[in-house]
mmCIF file of C-alpha atoms and ligand atoms in Angstrom:
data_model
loop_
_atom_site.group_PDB
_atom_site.id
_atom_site.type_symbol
_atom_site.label_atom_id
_atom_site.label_comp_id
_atom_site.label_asym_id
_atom_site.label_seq_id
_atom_site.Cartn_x
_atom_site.Cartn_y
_atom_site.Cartn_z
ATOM 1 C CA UNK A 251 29.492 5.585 6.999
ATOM 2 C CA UNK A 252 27.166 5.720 10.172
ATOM 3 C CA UNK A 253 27.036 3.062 12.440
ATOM 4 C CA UNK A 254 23.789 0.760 11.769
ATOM 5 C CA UNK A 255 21.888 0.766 14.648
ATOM 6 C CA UNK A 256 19.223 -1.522 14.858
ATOM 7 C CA UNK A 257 16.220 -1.133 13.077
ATOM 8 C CA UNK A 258 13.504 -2.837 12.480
ATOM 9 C CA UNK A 259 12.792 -3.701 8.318
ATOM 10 C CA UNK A 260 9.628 -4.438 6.551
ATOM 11 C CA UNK A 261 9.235 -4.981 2.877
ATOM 12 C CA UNK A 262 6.008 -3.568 1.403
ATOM 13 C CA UNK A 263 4.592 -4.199 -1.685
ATOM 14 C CA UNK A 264 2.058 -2.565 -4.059
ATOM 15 C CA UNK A 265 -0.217 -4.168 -6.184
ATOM 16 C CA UNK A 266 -3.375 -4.091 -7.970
ATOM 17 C CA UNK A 267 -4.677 -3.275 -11.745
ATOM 18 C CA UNK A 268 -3.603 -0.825 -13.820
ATOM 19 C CA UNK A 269 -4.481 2.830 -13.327
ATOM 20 C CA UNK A 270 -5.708 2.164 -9.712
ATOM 21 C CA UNK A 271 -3.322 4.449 -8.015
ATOM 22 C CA UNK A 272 -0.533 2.505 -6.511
ATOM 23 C CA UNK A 273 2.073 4.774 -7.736
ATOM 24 C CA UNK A 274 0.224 7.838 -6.325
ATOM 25 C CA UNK A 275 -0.195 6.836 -3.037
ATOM 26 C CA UNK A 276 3.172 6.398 -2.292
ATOM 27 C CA UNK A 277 3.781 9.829 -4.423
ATOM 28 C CA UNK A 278 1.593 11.471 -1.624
ATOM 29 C CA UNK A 279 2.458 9.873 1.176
ATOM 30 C CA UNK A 280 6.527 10.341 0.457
ATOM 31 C CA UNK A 281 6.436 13.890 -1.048
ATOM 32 C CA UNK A 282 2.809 15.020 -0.125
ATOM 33 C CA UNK A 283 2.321 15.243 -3.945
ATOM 34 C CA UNK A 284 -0.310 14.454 -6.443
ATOM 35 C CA UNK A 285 0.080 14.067 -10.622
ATOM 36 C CA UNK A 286 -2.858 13.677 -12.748
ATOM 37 C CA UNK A 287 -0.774 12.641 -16.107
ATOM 38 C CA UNK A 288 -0.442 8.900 -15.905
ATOM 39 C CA UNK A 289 2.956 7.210 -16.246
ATOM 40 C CA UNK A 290 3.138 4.097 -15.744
ATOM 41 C CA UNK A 291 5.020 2.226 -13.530
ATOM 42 C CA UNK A 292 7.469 -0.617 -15.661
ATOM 43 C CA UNK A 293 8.520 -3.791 -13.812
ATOM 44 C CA UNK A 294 8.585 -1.967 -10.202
ATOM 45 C CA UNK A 295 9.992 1.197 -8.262
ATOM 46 C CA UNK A 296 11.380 1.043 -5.295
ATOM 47 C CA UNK A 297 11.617 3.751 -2.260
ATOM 48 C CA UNK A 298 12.671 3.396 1.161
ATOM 49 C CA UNK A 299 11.124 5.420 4.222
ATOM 50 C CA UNK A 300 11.912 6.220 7.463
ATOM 51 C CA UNK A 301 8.854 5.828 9.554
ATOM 52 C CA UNK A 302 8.976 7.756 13.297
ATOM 53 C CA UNK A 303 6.834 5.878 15.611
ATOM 54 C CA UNK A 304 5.790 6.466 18.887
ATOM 55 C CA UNK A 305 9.089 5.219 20.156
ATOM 56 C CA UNK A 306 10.620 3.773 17.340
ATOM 57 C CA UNK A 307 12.020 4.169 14.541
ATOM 58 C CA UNK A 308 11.356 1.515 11.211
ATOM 59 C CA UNK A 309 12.440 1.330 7.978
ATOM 60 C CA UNK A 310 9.962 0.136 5.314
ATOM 61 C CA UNK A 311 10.800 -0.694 1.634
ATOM 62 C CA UNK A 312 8.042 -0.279 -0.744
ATOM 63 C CA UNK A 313 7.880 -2.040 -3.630
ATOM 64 C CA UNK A 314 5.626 0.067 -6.355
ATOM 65 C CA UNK A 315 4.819 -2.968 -9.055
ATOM 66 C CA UNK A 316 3.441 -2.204 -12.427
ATOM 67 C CA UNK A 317 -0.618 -3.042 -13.211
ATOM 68 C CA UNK A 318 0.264 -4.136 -16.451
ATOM 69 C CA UNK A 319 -0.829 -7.573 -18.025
ATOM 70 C CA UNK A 320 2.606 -7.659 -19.438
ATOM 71 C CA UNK A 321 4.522 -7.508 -16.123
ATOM 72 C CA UNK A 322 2.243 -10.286 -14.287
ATOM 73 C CA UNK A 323 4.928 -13.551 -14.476
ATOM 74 C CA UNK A 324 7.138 -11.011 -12.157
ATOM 75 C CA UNK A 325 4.958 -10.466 -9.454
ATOM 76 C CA UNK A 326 5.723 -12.981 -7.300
ATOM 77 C CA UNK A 327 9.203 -12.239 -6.852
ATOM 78 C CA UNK A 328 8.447 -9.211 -5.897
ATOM 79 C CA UNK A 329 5.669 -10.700 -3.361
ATOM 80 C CA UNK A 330 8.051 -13.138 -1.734
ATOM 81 C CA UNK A 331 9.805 -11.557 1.501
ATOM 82 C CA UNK A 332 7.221 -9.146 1.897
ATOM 83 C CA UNK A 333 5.944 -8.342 5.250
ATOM 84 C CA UNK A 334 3.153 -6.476 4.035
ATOM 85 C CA UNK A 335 0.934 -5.904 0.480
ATOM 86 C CA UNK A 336 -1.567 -3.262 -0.296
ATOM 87 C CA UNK A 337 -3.873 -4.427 -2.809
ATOM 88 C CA UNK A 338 -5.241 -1.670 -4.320
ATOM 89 C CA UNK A 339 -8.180 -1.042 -6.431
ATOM 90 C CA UNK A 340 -10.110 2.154 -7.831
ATOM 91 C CA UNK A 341 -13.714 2.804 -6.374
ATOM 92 C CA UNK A 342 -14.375 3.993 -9.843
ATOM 93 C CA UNK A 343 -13.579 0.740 -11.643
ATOM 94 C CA UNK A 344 -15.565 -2.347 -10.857
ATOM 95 C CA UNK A 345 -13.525 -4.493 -12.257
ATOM 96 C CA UNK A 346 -10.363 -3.838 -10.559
ATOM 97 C CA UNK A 347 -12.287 -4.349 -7.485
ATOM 98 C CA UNK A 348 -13.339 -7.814 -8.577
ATOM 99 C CA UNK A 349 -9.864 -8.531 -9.301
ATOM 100 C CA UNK A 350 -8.524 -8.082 -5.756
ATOM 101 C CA UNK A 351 -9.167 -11.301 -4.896
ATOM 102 C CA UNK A 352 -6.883 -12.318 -7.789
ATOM 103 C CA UNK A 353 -4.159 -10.428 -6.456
ATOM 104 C CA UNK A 354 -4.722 -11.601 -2.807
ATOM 105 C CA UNK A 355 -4.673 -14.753 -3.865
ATOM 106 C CA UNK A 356 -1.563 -14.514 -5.799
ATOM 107 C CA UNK A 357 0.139 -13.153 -2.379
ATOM 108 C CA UNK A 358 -1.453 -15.740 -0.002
ATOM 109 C CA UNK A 359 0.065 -18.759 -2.655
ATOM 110 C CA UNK A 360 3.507 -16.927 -2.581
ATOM 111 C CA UNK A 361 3.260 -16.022 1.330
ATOM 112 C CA UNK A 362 0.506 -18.244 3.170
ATOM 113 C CA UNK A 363 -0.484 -15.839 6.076
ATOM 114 C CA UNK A 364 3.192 -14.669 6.764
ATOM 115 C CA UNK A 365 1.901 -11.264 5.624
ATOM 116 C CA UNK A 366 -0.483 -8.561 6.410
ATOM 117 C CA UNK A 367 -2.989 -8.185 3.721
ATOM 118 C CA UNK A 368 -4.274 -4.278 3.138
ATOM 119 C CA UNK A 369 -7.009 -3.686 0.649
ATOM 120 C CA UNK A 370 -7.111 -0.430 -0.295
ATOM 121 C CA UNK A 371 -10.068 1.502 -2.133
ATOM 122 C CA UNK A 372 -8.432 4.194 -3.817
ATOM 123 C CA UNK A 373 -9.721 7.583 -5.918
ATOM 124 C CA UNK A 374 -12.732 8.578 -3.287
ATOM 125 C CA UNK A 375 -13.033 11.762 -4.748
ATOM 126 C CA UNK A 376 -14.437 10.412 -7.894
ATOM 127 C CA UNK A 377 -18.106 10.374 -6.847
ATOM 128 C CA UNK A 378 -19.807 10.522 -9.593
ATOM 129 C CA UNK A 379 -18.321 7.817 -11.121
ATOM 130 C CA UNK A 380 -17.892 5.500 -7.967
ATOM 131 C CA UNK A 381 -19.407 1.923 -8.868
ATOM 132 C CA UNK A 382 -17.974 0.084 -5.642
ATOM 133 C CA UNK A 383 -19.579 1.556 -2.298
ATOM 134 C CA UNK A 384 -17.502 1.274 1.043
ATOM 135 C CA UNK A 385 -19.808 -1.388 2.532
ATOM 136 C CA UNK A 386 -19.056 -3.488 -0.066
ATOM 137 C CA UNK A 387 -15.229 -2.721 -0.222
ATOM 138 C CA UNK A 388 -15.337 -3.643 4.078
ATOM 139 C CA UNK A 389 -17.375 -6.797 3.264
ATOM 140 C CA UNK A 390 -15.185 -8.472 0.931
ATOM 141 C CA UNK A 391 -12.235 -7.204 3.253
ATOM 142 C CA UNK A 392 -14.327 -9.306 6.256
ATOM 143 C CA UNK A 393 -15.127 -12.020 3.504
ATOM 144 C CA UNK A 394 -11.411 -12.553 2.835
ATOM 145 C CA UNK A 395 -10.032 -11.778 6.362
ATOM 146 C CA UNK A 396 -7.672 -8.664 5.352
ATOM 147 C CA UNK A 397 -7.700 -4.899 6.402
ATOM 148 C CA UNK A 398 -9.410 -2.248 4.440
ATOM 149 C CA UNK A 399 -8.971 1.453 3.861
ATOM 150 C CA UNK A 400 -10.934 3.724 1.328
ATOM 151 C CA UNK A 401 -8.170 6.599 0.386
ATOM 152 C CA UNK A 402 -8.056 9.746 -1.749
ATOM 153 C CA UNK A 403 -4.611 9.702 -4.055
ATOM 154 C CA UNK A 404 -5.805 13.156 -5.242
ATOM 155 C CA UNK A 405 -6.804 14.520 -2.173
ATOM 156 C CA UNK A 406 -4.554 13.037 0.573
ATOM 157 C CA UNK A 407 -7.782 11.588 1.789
ATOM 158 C CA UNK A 408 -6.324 9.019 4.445
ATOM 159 C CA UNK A 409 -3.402 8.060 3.134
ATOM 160 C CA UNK A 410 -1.755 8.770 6.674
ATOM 161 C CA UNK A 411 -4.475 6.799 8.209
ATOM 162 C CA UNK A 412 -3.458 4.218 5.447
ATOM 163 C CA UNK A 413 0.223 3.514 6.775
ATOM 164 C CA UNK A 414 -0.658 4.309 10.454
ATOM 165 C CA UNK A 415 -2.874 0.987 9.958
ATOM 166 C CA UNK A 416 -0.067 -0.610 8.290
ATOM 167 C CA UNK A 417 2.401 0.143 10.947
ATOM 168 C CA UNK A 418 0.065 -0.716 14.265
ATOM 169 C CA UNK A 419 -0.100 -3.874 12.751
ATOM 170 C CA UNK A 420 3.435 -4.636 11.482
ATOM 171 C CA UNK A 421 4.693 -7.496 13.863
ATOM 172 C CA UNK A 422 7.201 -6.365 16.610
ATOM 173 C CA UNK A 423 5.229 -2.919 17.198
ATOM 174 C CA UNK A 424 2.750 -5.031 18.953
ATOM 175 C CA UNK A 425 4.428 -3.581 22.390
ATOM 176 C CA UNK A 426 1.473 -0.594 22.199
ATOM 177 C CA UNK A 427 -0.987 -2.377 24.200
ATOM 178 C CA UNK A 428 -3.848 0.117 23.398
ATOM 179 C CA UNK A 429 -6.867 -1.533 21.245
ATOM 180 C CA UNK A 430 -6.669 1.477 19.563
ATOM 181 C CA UNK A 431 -2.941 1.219 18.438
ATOM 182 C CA UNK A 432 -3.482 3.088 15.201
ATOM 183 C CA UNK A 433 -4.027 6.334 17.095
ATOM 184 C CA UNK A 434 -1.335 6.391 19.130
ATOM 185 C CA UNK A 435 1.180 5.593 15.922
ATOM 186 C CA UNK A 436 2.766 8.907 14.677
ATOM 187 C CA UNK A 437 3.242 8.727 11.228
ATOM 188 C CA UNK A 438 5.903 10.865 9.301
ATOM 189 C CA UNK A 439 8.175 9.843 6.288
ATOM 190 C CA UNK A 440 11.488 10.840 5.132
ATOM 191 C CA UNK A 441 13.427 9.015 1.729
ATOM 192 C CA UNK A 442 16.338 6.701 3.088
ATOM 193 C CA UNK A 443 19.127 8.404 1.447
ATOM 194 C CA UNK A 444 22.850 6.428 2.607
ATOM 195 C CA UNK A 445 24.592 6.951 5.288
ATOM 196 C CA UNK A 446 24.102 3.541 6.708
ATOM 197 C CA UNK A 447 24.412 0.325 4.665
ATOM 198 C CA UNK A 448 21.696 -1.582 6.716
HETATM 199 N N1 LIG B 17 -9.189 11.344 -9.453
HETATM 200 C C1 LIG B 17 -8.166 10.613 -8.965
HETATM 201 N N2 LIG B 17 -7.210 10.169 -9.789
HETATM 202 C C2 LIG B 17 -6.191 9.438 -9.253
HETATM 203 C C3 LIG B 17 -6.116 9.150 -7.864
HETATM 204 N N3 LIG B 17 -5.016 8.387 -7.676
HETATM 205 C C4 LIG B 17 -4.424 8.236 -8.854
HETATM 206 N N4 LIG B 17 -5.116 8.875 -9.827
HETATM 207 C C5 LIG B 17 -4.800 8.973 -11.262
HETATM 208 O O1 LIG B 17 -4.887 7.670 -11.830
HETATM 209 C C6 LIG B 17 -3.874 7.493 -12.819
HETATM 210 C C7 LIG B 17 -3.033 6.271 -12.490
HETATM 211 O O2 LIG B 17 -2.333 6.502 -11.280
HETATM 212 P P1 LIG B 17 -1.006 5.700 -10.904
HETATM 213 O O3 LIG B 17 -0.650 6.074 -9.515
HETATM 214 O O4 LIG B 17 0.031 5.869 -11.946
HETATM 215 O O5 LIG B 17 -1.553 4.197 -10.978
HETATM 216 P P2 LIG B 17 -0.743 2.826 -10.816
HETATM 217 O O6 LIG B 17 -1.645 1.898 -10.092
HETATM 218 O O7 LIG B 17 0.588 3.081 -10.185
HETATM 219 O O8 LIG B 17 -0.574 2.368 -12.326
HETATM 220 P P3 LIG B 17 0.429 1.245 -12.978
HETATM 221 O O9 LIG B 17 1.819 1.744 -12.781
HETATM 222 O O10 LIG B 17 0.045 1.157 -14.403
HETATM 223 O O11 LIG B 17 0.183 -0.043 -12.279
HETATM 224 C C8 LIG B 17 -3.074 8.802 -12.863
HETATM 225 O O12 LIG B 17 -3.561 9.616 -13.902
HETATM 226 C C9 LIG B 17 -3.358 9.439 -11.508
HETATM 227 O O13 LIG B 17 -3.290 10.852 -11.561
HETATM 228 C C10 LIG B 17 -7.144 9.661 -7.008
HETATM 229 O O14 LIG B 17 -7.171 9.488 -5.782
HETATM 230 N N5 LIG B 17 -8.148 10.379 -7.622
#
């Protein structure tokens, strides 16, 4: 077994409605992949990545939770030790929008502000259909003092941008000085497969 060298960890976790996309963008960012049949995620998934920074190297576990009514009373052991959660809603669906706040509230109980909050407005492409505009997406993200990201499941439409946000702002990366921190963060993934029991 190799050595463990040390590396910095960061538990992520994904949550949000139903149907919003969670599953999908962690589909496209791991394996640059996209499925339009639905399958629903039961209890959670759980990947690890490799992510090659500037110059460093961090492991992040994401935690893909289910949407489901019927999964709700385990949510917040998945929440607790998490570094980071993407809330995630579709632009398309109104009401998973509204219920953000829900869900951010549900992680700030379980993790105070120990946590970066990311809400994430997911399925851009859908334009004819879209019933929650960006400006009010980056006003309830202001409101509620988290980050916010529209992204594009189907069409890769920043998903990179989305963990390039998330890893600027993941605490001990704060040595990049630069205001604009997300730009200088190079983002590539690769699934954690052994070799190292760390
Ligand atoms: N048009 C469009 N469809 C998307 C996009 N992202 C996801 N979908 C579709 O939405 C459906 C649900 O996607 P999932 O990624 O399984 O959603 P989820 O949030 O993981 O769902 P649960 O596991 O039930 O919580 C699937 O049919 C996806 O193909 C997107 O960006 N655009």
């Amino acid at each position: 077994m190799a050595p463990c060298t040390a590396l910095a960890k960061y538990k992520l976790v994904f949550l949000g409605d139903q149907s919003v996309g969670k599953t999908s963008i962690i589909t496209r960012f791991m394996y640059d992949k996209f499925d339009t049949t639905y399958q629903a995620t039961i209890g959670t998934d759980f990947l690890s990545a490799t992510m090659y920074l500037e110059d460093q190297t961090v492991r992040l576990y994401l935690w893909d939770t289910a949407g489901q009514e019927r999964f709700r009373s385990l949510i917040p052991s998945y929440i607790r030790g998490s570094s980071v959660a993407v809330i995630v809603y579709d632009v398309a669906s109104r009401q998973s929008f509204l219920n953000s706040s829900n869900w951010i509230e549900e992680v700030r109980t379980e993790r105070g502000s120990d946590v970066i909050v990311v809400m994430v407005g997911n399925k851009t492409d859908l334009v004819d259909k879209r019933q929650v505009s960006i400006e009010e997406g980056e006003a309830k993200a202001r409101d509620l003092s988290v980050m916010f990201i529209e992204t594009g499941a189907k069409t890769g439409f920043n998903i990179k941008a989305l963990f390039r946000k998330i890893a600027a702002a993941l605490p001990g990366i704060g040595t990049l000085s630069s205001t604009k921190q997300e730009d200088m963060v190079d983002v590539s993934a690769s699934q954690f497969s052994g070799g190292c029991a760390c």
